[in-house]
């Protein structure tokens, strides 16, 4: 919901301040999808609000489910389309939200990059993805939010910040900061700004190569923000926040999975005990790239374990319906 529009409406109609809060409480509860369902409001007000303010800025067009993963194609007011994913495992309901329509970064391994960039999402469109899921799940609700859907969240900084605030706010969705994670392809200035927020929201970096030339080949953004600068920003982040930084590394056959690549990665991990590695099998074959063979993946896991690195293998959900990381293309 457009909070600004609601505030203006309340003001223009001289409503008492508690009405605004009442509507918000209903909205964030996920219980209702129309004002008419807000039965604690006077009927005339409900009817008028339904006419004047759209409660949800996203409209589901198509829902797909496989196992404990669901993916919904959502249409926005300007008919742009995004995808949002729900994962239900280990007792947690996690929403994987999009932050942009498409993405400008064109990472070679990511399907979203292949569709190009249309625009930033508003904070309303980001929050409404979660409200949509909460409504589907009611009375259960989303317990974790990850900004790992379509788009680069740190290139939509202001709107993402506003969304983060609403997710965390006790009068908003009231999720603890540690239940929220943001993943970035490495936008150096915003990584530093993120560190300065002094928040407990988790940050993850899509690393995918620990040398400049391999990284440039996979992620064009590495030309703008070279690895050395990126690593400095990461060190600044961990030193300033004293929090772990999650480094995401997808193993791609013949591209970033050689013993030399592994050595480079371990050298990078040596730079801080707060660098935590997420090793990820590549989802989908894309642009001629394929997942490393299991034997290679296992060798990496074995070596990293023997050398006592802090890491885990990220399990992948929803690949069968193209709902896994890097597979969202809203088609
Ligand atoms: N733009 C942000 C968030 C979107 S990508 C970023 O780059 O981090 C969300 C996650 O999916 C990141 O961890 C990214 O590294 C991962 N990812 C992208 N494509 C993938 C693929 N084909 N297989 C596995 N993970 C992928």
XYZ file of C-alpha atoms and ligand atoms in Angstrom:
357
model
C 0.000 0.000 0.000
C 1.124 3.532 -0.721
C 1.611 4.825 2.834
C 1.957 8.389 1.610
C -1.402 8.209 -0.170
C -3.006 6.847 2.983
C -1.499 9.633 5.099
C -2.784 12.272 2.677
C -6.229 10.663 2.625
C -6.407 10.655 6.429
C -5.359 14.288 6.558
C -7.738 15.496 3.862
C -10.626 13.708 5.550
C -9.691 14.964 9.003
C -9.505 11.452 10.390
C -8.191 11.003 13.926
C -4.549 9.842 14.041
C -5.472 6.393 15.316
C -7.311 5.581 12.068
C -4.047 5.700 10.115
C -2.449 3.330 12.624
C -5.495 1.065 12.554
C -5.336 0.717 8.792
C -1.595 0.022 8.925
C -2.072 -2.631 11.560
C -4.639 -4.382 9.374
C -2.428 -4.042 6.306
C 0.748 -5.442 7.887
C -1.185 -8.306 9.509
C -1.565 -9.930 6.100
C -5.061 -10.968 7.122
C -6.867 -8.728 4.645
C -6.550 -7.889 0.969
C -9.318 -5.273 0.805
C -10.242 -2.380 3.065
C -13.710 -3.874 3.334
C -12.220 -6.744 5.328
C -10.943 -4.274 7.958
C -14.003 -4.779 10.114
C -12.771 -2.515 12.896
C -13.254 0.504 10.561
C -16.615 2.214 9.927
C -18.347 0.752 6.849
C -18.491 4.082 4.976
C -14.766 4.614 5.450
C -13.991 1.087 4.261
C -16.024 1.570 1.109
C -14.417 4.929 0.361
C -10.882 3.630 0.931
C -11.567 0.681 -1.366
C -12.523 3.156 -4.091
C -9.579 5.502 -3.565
C -6.498 3.526 -2.516
C -5.282 0.191 -3.887
C -4.365 -1.997 -0.933
C -1.881 -4.139 -2.823
C 0.414 -2.953 -5.633
C 1.117 -6.477 -6.882
C -1.306 -8.811 -8.611
C -0.640 -12.546 -8.846
C -0.759 -13.848 -12.427
C 0.661 -17.313 -12.053
C 1.577 -19.520 -9.114
C 3.910 -22.501 -9.358
C 4.832 -24.915 -6.634
C 7.332 -27.707 -6.259
C 7.840 -29.370 -2.897
C 8.217 -26.667 -0.305
C 8.976 -23.875 -2.779
C 6.422 -21.612 -4.432
C 7.000 -18.980 -7.069
C 4.502 -16.324 -8.041
C 4.577 -14.125 -11.095
C 3.328 -10.712 -10.007
C 2.064 -7.881 -12.162
C 2.643 -4.277 -11.117
C 0.464 -1.234 -11.810
C 2.387 -0.383 -14.999
C 2.034 -4.032 -16.130
C 5.711 -4.736 -15.437
C 6.253 -8.248 -14.102
C 8.387 -9.612 -11.307
C 8.733 -12.903 -9.502
C 8.710 -13.612 -5.791
C 9.561 -16.893 -4.093
C 8.398 -18.562 -0.884
C 10.475 -21.284 0.748
C 9.041 -23.392 3.546
C 11.725 -25.532 5.131
C 13.449 -26.200 8.431
C 10.476 -24.623 10.203
C 11.053 -21.241 8.557
C 8.930 -19.447 6.024
C 11.313 -17.410 3.912
C 10.324 -14.865 1.281
C 12.837 -14.230 -1.488
C 11.907 -10.796 -2.792
C 12.774 -8.864 -5.939
C 14.117 -5.324 -5.730
C 14.072 -4.331 -9.418
C 12.169 -5.207 -12.590
C 14.939 -7.056 -14.405
C 18.528 -6.171 -13.556
C 21.186 -3.969 -15.178
C 24.171 -6.077 -14.117
C 23.993 -8.901 -16.679
C 25.950 -11.501 -14.709
C 26.679 -14.362 -17.118
C 25.240 -17.055 -14.830
C 21.972 -15.297 -13.936
C 18.728 -15.464 -15.896
C 17.493 -12.099 -14.584
C 20.522 -10.399 -16.161
C 19.463 -11.838 -19.510
C 16.181 -9.897 -19.594
C 17.778 -6.490 -19.062
C 16.694 -3.713 -16.751
C 13.340 -1.928 -16.664
C 13.114 -0.015 -13.414
C 13.533 0.037 -9.657
C 10.722 -1.290 -7.502
C 9.119 1.145 -5.084
C 9.326 0.307 -1.370
C 5.601 -0.383 -1.606
C 6.146 -3.018 -4.309
C 8.884 -4.660 -2.246
C 6.771 -4.780 0.932
C 3.671 -5.923 -0.942
C 5.489 -9.084 -2.050
C 5.744 -10.009 1.641
C 2.164 -8.924 2.410
C 1.054 -11.093 -0.523
C 2.831 -14.129 0.959
C 1.565 -13.400 4.464
C -1.959 -13.285 3.108
C -1.500 -16.635 1.369
C -0.071 -18.106 4.555
C -2.386 -16.527 7.129
C -2.356 -17.167 10.089
C 1.219 -18.296 9.497
C 3.577 -15.599 8.315
C 6.955 -14.961 6.742
C 9.736 -15.294 9.322
C 12.703 -14.470 7.097
C 13.196 -12.179 4.143
C 16.066 -12.438 1.673
C 16.704 -9.854 -1.046
C 17.852 -12.490 -3.515
C 15.133 -12.278 -6.136
C 15.330 -10.183 -9.285
C 17.544 -7.126 -9.296
C 20.426 -5.562 -7.427
C 19.138 -4.193 -4.091
C 22.067 -1.832 -3.536
C 21.298 -0.065 -6.831
C 17.823 0.699 -5.469
C 19.236 1.985 -2.219
C 16.612 4.474 -1.015
C 13.605 2.267 -1.697
C 15.315 -0.806 -0.279
C 16.232 1.158 2.858
C 12.640 2.213 3.306
C 11.483 -1.382 2.791
C 14.063 -2.667 5.284
C 12.762 -0.195 7.815
C 9.165 -1.339 7.335
C 10.150 -5.008 7.566
C 12.034 -4.427 10.810
C 9.757 -1.804 12.420
C 7.696 -3.041 15.376
C 4.697 -1.220 13.910
C 5.468 -2.699 10.507
C 6.208 -6.346 9.754
C 8.223 -6.546 12.983
C 10.878 -9.005 11.797
C 14.159 -8.991 13.704
C 17.083 -7.556 11.733
C 18.892 -10.890 11.899
C 16.008 -12.462 10.007
C 16.656 -10.195 7.021
C 19.415 -10.724 4.438
C 20.496 -8.709 1.489
C 22.689 -10.000 -1.317
C 24.727 -7.727 -3.561
C 26.850 -8.224 -6.666
C 29.325 -5.779 -5.125
C 28.326 -2.112 -5.292
C 31.269 -0.715 -3.329
C 29.947 2.684 -2.155
C 26.701 1.163 -0.867
C 28.509 -1.665 0.934
C 30.251 1.041 2.952
C 26.967 2.864 3.531
C 25.398 -0.401 4.595
C 28.192 -0.895 7.146
C 27.533 2.596 8.480
C 23.883 1.744 9.172
C 24.990 -0.209 12.235
C 22.241 -2.715 11.697
C 22.116 -6.431 12.341
C 20.637 -7.077 8.907
C 22.805 -9.681 7.155
C 24.851 -8.833 4.101
C 25.962 -11.325 1.461
C 28.293 -10.685 -1.450
C 28.053 -12.545 -4.745
C 31.782 -13.168 -5.176
C 31.972 -16.097 -7.635
C 35.682 -15.563 -8.330
C 38.581 -14.406 -6.196
C 40.648 -12.994 -9.058
C 39.837 -9.951 -11.154
C 39.921 -11.506 -14.634
C 37.631 -14.461 -13.842
C 35.256 -12.200 -11.965
C 35.101 -9.709 -14.834
C 34.275 -12.522 -17.201
C 31.297 -13.551 -15.074
C 30.190 -10.200 -13.674
C 30.592 -7.039 -15.797
C 30.104 -4.900 -12.647
C 33.627 -6.008 -11.619
C 34.975 -3.547 -14.212
C 33.339 -0.662 -12.366
C 34.243 -1.953 -8.907
C 37.460 -3.965 -9.167
C 38.093 -6.828 -6.772
C 40.733 -4.974 -4.723
C 38.306 -2.128 -3.958
C 35.537 -4.617 -3.289
C 37.637 -6.581 -0.812
C 38.627 -3.349 0.950
C 34.929 -2.513 1.286
C 34.277 -6.013 2.646
C 37.059 -5.635 5.194
C 35.673 -2.265 6.172
C 32.247 -3.881 6.601
C 33.426 -6.679 8.896
C 35.781 -4.458 10.888
C 33.147 -1.790 11.358
C 30.173 -4.054 12.109
C 31.971 -7.027 13.719
C 29.451 -9.117 11.844
C 30.013 -11.996 9.461
C 29.946 -11.245 5.774
C 28.625 -14.058 3.618
C 30.600 -14.652 0.424
C 28.636 -16.522 -2.213
C 30.553 -18.661 -4.661
C 28.837 -20.657 -7.379
C 30.981 -23.389 -8.898
C 30.928 -23.232 -12.691
C 32.615 -25.905 -14.750
C 35.915 -24.842 -16.330
C 35.380 -21.190 -15.370
C 36.006 -20.690 -11.650
C 36.503 -24.213 -10.307
C 40.215 -24.999 -10.806
C 42.703 -25.593 -7.959
C 44.130 -22.135 -8.718
C 40.679 -20.593 -8.190
C 40.314 -22.465 -4.920
C 43.700 -21.198 -3.738
C 42.750 -17.620 -4.580
C 39.513 -18.028 -2.692
C 41.246 -19.434 0.399
C 43.718 -16.531 0.356
C 40.804 -14.139 0.299
C 39.076 -15.964 3.142
C 42.304 -15.714 5.136
C 41.890 -11.943 5.214
C 39.191 -12.069 7.869
C 37.731 -14.615 10.223
C 34.411 -12.888 9.654
C 34.315 -13.886 5.970
C 31.913 -16.822 5.789
C 31.721 -18.804 2.568
C 28.487 -20.068 0.996
C 29.380 -22.589 -1.667
C 26.550 -22.926 -4.193
C 25.965 -25.388 -7.008
C 25.109 -23.499 -10.215
C 21.389 -23.577 -10.933
C 20.425 -24.187 -14.517
C 22.691 -24.271 -17.562
C 22.877 -20.764 -18.949
C 24.970 -18.913 -21.553
C 27.024 -22.054 -22.119
C 27.847 -22.268 -18.409
C 27.305 -25.474 -16.499
C 27.574 -26.580 -12.904
C 30.898 -28.122 -11.921
C 30.825 -31.921 -11.748
C 30.003 -33.377 -8.356
C 33.566 -34.693 -7.985
C 34.954 -31.142 -8.274
C 32.363 -29.773 -5.859
C 33.229 -32.535 -3.380
C 36.958 -31.814 -3.680
C 36.331 -28.169 -2.815
C 34.209 -29.155 0.154
C 36.858 -31.618 1.330
C 39.742 -29.157 1.011
C 37.840 -26.331 2.721
C 36.836 -28.679 5.532
C 40.367 -30.014 6.037
C 41.720 -26.479 6.235
C 39.049 -25.452 8.739
C 37.408 -22.716 6.712
C 34.073 -21.343 7.868
C 31.659 -22.342 5.149
C 28.487 -24.126 4.251
C 26.959 -25.528 1.107
C 23.833 -23.638 0.167
C 21.031 -25.982 -0.609
C 18.983 -25.031 -3.578
C 15.219 -25.027 -3.830
C 12.798 -24.796 -6.683
C 15.093 -25.382 -9.665
C 12.347 -27.479 -11.299
C 10.144 -24.399 -11.615
C 13.047 -22.003 -12.243
C 12.548 -20.554 -8.785
C 16.100 -21.067 -7.512
C 18.774 -18.383 -7.193
C 19.564 -16.726 -10.483
C 16.621 -18.267 -12.339
C 13.988 -15.546 -12.050
C 13.131 -14.056 -15.407
C 9.387 -13.322 -15.065
C 8.483 -15.166 -18.241
N 21.868 -8.874 -7.361
C 22.033 -9.542 -6.098
C 20.836 -10.381 -5.683
C 20.256 -11.298 -6.721
S 21.128 -12.793 -6.972
C 23.299 -10.373 -6.120
O 23.952 -10.412 -7.147
O 23.680 -10.933 -5.108
C 20.725 -13.721 -5.557
C 21.667 -14.885 -5.313
O 21.626 -15.826 -6.397
C 23.123 -14.509 -5.167
O 23.676 -15.274 -4.136
C 23.689 -14.937 -6.510
O 25.057 -15.086 -6.418
C 22.935 -16.207 -6.748
N 22.880 -16.705 -8.119
C 22.663 -15.996 -9.240
N 22.611 -16.808 -10.315
C 22.783 -18.074 -9.863
C 22.786 -19.360 -10.464
N 22.597 -19.521 -11.773
N 22.984 -20.431 -9.671
C 23.143 -20.297 -8.335
N 23.122 -19.123 -7.714
C 22.947 -18.016 -8.460
